[in-house]
PDB file of C-alpha atoms in Angstrom:
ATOM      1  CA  UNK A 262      89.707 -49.776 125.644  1.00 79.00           C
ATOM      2  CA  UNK A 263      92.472 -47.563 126.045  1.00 86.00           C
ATOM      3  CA  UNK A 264      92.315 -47.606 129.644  1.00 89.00           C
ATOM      4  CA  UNK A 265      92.459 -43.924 129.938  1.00 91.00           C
ATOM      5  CA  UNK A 266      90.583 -40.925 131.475  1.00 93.00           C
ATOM      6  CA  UNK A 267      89.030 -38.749 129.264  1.00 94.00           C
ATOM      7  CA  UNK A 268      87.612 -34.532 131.401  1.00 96.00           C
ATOM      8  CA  UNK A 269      86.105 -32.257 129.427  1.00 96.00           C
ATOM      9  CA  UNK A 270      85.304 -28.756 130.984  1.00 94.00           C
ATOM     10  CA  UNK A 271      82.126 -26.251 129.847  1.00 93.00           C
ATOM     11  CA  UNK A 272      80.544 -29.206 127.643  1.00 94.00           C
ATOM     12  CA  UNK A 273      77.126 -27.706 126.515  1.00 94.00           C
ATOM     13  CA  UNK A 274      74.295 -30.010 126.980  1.00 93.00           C
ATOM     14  CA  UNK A 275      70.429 -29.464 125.494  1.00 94.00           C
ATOM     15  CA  UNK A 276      68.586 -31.058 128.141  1.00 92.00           C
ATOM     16  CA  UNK A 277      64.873 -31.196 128.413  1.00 93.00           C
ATOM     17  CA  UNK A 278      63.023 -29.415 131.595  1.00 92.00           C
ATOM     18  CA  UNK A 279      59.270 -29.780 132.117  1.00 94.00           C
ATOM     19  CA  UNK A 280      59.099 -30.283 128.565  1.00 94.00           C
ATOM     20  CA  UNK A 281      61.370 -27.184 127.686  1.00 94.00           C
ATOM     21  CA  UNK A 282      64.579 -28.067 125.945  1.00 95.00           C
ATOM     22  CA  UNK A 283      67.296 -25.554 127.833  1.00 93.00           C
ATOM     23  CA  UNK A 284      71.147 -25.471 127.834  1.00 93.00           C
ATOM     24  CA  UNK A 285      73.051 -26.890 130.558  1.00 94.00           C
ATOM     25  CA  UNK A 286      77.020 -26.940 130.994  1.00 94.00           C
ATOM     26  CA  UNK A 287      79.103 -29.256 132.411  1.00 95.00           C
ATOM     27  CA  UNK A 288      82.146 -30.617 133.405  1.00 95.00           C
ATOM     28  CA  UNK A 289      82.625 -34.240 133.209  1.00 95.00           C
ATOM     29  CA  UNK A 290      85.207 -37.006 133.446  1.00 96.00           C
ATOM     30  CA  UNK A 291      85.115 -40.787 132.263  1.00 95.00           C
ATOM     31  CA  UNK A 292      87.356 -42.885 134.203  1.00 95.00           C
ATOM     32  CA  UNK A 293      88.699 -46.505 133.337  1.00 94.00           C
ATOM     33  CA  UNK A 294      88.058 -48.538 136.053  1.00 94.00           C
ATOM     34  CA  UNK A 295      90.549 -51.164 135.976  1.00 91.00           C
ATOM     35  CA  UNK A 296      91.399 -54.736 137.072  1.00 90.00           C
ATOM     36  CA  UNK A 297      94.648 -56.682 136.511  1.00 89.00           C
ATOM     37  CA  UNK A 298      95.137 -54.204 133.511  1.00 85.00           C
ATOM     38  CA  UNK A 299      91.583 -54.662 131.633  1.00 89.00           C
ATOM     39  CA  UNK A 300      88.576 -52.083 132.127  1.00 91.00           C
ATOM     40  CA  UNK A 301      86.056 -53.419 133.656  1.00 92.00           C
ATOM     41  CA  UNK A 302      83.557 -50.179 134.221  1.00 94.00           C
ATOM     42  CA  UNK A 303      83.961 -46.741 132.947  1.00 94.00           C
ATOM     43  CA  UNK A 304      82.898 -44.346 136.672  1.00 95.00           C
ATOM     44  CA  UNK A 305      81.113 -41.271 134.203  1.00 95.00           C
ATOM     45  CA  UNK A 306      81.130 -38.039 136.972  1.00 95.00           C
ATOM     46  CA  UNK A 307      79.664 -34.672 135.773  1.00 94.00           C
ATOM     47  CA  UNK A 308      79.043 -31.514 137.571  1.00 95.00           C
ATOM     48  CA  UNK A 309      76.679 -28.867 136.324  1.00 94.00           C
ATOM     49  CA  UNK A 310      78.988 -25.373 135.851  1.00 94.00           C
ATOM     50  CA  UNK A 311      75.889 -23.512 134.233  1.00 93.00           C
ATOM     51  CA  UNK A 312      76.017 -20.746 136.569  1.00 93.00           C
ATOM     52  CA  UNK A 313      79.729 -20.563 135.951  1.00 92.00           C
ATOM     53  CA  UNK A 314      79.471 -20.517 132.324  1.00 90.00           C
ATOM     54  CA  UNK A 315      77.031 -17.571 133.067  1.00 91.00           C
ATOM     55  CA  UNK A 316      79.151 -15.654 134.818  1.00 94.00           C
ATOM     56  CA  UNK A 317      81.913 -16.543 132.451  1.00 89.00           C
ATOM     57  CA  UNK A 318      79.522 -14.821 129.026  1.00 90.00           C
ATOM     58  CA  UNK A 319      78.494 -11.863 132.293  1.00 94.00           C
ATOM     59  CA  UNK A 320      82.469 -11.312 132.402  1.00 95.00           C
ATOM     60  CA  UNK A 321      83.455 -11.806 128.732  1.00 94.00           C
ATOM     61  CA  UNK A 322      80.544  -8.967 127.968  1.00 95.00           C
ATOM     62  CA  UNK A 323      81.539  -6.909 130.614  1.00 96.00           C
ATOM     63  CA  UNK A 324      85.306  -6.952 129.124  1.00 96.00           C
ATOM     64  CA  UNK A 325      83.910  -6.557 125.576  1.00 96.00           C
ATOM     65  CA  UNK A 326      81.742  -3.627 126.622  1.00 96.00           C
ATOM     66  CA  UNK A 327      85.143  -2.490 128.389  1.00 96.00           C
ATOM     67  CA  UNK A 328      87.103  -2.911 125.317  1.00 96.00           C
ATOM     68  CA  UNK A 329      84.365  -1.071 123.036  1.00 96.00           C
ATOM     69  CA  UNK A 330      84.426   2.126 125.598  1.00 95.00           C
ATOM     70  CA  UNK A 331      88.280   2.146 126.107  1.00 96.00           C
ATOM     71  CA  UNK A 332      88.272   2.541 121.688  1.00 95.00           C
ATOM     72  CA  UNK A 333      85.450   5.286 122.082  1.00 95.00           C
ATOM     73  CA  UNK A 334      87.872   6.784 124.671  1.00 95.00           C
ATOM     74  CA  UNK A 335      91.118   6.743 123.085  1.00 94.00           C
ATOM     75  CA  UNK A 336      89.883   7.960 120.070  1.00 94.00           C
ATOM     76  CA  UNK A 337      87.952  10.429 121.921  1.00 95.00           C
ATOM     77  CA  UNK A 338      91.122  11.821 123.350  1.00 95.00           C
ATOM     78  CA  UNK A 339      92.817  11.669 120.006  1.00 95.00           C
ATOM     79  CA  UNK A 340      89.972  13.845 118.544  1.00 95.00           C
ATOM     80  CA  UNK A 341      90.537  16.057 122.077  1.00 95.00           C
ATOM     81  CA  UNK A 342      94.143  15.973 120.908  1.00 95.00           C
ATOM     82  CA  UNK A 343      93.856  17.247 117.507  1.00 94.00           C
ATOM     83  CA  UNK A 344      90.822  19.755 118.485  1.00 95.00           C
ATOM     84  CA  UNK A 345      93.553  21.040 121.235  1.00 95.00           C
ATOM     85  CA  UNK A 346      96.517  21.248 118.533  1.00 94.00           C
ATOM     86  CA  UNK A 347      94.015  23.180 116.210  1.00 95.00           C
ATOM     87  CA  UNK A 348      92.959  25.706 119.005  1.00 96.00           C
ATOM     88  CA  UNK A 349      97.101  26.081 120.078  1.00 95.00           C
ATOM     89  CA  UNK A 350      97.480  27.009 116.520  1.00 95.00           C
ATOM     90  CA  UNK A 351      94.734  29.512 116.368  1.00 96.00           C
ATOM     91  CA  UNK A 352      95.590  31.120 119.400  1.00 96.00           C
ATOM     92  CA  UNK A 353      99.126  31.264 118.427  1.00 95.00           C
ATOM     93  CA  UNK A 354      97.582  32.943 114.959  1.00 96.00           C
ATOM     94  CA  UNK A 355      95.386  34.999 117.542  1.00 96.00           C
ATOM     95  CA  UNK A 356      98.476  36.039 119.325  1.00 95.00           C
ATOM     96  CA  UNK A 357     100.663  37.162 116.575  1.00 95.00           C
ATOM     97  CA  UNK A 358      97.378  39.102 114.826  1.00 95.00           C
ATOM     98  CA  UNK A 359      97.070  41.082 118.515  1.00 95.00           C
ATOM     99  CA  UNK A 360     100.832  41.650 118.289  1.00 95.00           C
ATOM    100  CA  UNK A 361     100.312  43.175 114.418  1.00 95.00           C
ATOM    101  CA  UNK A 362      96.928  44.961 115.517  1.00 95.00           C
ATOM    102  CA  UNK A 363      98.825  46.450 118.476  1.00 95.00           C
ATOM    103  CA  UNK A 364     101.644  47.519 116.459  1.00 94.00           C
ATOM    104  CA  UNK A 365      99.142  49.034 114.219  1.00 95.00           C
ATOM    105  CA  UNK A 366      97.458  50.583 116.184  1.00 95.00           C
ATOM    106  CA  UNK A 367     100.677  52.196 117.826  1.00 95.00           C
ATOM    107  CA  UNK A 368     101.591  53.193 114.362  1.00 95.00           C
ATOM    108  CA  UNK A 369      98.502  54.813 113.522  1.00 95.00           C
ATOM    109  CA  UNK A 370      98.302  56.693 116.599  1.00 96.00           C
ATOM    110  CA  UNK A 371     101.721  57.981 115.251  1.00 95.00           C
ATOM    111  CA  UNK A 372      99.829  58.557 112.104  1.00 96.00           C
ATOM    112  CA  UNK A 373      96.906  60.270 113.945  1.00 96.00           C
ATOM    113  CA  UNK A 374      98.885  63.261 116.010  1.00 95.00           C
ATOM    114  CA  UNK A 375     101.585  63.652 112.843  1.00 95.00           C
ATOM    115  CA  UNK A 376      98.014  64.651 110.685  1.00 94.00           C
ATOM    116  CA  UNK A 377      96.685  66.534 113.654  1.00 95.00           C
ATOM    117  CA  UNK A 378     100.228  68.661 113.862  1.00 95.00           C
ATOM    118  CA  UNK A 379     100.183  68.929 110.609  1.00 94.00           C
ATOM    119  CA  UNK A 380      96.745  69.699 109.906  1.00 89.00           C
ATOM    120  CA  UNK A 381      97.310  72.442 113.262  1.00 91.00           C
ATOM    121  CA  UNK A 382     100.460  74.007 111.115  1.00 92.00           C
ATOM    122  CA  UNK A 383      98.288  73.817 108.314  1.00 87.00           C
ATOM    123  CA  UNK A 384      95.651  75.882 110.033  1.00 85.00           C
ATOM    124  CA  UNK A 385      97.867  78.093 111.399  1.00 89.00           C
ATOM    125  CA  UNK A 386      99.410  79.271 107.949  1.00 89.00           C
ATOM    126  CA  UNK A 387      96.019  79.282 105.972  1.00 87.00           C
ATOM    127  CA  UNK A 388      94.606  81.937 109.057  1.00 88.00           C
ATOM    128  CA  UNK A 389      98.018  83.948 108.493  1.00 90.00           C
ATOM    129  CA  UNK A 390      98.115  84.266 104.641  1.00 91.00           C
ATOM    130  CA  UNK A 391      97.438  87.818 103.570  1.00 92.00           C
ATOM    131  CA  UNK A 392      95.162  86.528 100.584  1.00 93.00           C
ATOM    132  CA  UNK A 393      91.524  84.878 101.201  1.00 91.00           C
ATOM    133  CA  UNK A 394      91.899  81.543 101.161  1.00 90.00           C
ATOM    134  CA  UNK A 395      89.186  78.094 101.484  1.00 86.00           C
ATOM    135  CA  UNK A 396      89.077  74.804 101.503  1.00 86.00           C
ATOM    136  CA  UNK A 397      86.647  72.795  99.028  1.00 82.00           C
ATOM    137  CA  UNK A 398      85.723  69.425  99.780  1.00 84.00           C
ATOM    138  CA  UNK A 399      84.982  67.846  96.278  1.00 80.00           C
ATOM    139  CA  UNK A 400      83.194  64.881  97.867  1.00 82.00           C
ATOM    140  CA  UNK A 401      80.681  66.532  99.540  1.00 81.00           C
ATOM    141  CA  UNK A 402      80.557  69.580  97.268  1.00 79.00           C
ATOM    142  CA  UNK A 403      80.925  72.199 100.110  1.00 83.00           C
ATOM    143  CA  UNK A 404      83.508  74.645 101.551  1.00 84.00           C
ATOM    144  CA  UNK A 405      85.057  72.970 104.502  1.00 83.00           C
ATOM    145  CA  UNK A 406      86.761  76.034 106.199  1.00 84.00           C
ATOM    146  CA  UNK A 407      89.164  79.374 105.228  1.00 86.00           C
ATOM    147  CA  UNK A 408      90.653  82.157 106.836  1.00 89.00           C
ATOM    148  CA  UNK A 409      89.134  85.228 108.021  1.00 89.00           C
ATOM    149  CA  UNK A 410      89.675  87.292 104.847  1.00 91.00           C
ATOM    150  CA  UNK A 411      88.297  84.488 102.583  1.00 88.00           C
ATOM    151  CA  UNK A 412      85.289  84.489 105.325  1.00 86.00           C
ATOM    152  CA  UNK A 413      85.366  88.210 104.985  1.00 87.00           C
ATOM    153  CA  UNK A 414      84.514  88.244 101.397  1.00 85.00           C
ATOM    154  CA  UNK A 415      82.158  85.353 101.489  1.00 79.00           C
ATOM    155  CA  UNK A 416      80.377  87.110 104.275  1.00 81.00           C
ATOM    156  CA  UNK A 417      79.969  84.925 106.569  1.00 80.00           C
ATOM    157  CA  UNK A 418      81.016  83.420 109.611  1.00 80.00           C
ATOM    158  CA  UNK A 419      81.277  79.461 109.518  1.00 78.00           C
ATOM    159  CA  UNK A 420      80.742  77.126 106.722  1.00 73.00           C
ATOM    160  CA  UNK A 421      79.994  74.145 109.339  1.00 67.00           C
ATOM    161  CA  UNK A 422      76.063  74.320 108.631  1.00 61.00           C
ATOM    162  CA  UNK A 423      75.848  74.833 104.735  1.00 66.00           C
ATOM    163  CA  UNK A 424      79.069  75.525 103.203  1.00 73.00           C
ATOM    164  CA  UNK A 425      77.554  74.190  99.426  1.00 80.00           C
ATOM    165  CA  UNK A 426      78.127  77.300  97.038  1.00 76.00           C
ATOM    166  CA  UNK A 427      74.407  77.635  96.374  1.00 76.00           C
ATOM    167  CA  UNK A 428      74.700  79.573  99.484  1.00 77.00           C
ATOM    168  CA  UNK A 429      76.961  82.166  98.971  1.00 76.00           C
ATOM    169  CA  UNK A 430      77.175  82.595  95.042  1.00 79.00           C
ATOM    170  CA  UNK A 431      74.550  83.746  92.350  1.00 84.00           C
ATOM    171  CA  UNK A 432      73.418  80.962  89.909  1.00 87.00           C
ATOM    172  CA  UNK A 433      76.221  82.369  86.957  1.00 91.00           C
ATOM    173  CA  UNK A 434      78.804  82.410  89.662  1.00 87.00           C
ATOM    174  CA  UNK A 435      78.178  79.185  91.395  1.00 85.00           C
ATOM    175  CA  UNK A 436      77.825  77.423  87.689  1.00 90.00           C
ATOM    176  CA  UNK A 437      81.621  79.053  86.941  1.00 91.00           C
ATOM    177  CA  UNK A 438      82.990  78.015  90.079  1.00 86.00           C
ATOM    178  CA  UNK A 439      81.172  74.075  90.008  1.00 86.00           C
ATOM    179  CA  UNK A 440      83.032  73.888  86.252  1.00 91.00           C
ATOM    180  CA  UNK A 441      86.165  74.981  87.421  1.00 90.00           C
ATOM    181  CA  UNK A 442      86.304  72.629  90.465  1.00 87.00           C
ATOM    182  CA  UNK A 443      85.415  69.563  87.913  1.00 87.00           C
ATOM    183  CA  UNK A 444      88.236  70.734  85.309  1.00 92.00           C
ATOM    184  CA  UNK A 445      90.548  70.871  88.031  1.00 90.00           C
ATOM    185  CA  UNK A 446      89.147  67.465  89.387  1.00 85.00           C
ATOM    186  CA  UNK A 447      88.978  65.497  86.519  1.00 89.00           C
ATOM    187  CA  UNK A 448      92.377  66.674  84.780  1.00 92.00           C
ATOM    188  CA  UNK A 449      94.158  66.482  88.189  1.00 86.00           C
TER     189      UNK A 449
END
């Protein structure tokens, strides 16, 4: 009636097949055909796009599959990112406990020969004294070491292998000298 053309492009159409109802696609136009101004026939023209449809869904999958991987990826590298900030800020943690551990390490080393000089002096003066003097170790419960005079009257030569006083004193003795060293030890 109006006189005009009506296309439509990727119309889906159910169309029977051997007696199996499949979709088609199509493009199709309906054309006035006109004389002296009034239709007179309508020319109907279609075109099966089925296979371009196809490849249309094929591409539009492809994209969406595209789309899904580039999220996995970005938020793969933003958790590659973060794990990458984390490990920076460890290592920089790393770093300054290697720089504290060094430091440390240098200061106990200054620590370590001051004791040995001093414990050398130490040595020095106890083996000089003109009186016998030892050393007691109250954790162990044995003489550590003394001069040659306090050796002298201990008779004996080293403590290194048994130095407890069970070794060198009589039972009244050693119980005198084991109550003295815990007076001393407890009352400081």
């Amino acid at each position: 009636r109006s006189g005009e053309t009506y296309m439509a492009e990727n119309t889906a159409a159910d169309v029977k097949v051997n007696g199996v109802l499949t979709r088609f696609y199509f493009d199709f136009t309906y054309k006035a055909l006109q004389k002296n101004g009034e239709t007179y026939a309508i020319l109907h023209t279609a075109r099966e796009v089925s296979e371009r449809m196809a490849a249309w869904d094929k591409l539009a999958e492809k994209e969406r599959i595209q789309k899904s991987l580039n999220e996995d990826l970005a938020a793969s590298n933003e958790e590659i990112q973060a794990y990458a900030e984390e490990y920076q800020a460890i290592n920089e943690k790393l770093q300054d406990t290697l720089q504290d551990l060094s430091l440390s390490y240098h200061q106990l080393q200054e620590i370590h020969d001051k004791l040995s000089a001093t414990e050398n002096r130490a040595t020095y003066l106890l083996e000089q004294m003109p009186l016998a003097i030892g050393v007691y170790d109250v954790l162990t419960e044995a003489i550590q070491t003394g001069n040659h005079l306090f050796k002298d009257l201990w008779q004996v030569d080293d403590f290194s292998t048994n130095g407890h006083l069970s070794s060198f004193l009589s039972p009244i003795w050693q119980k005198f000298f084991e109550e003295m060293i815990n007076r001393v030890r407890h009352t400081g």
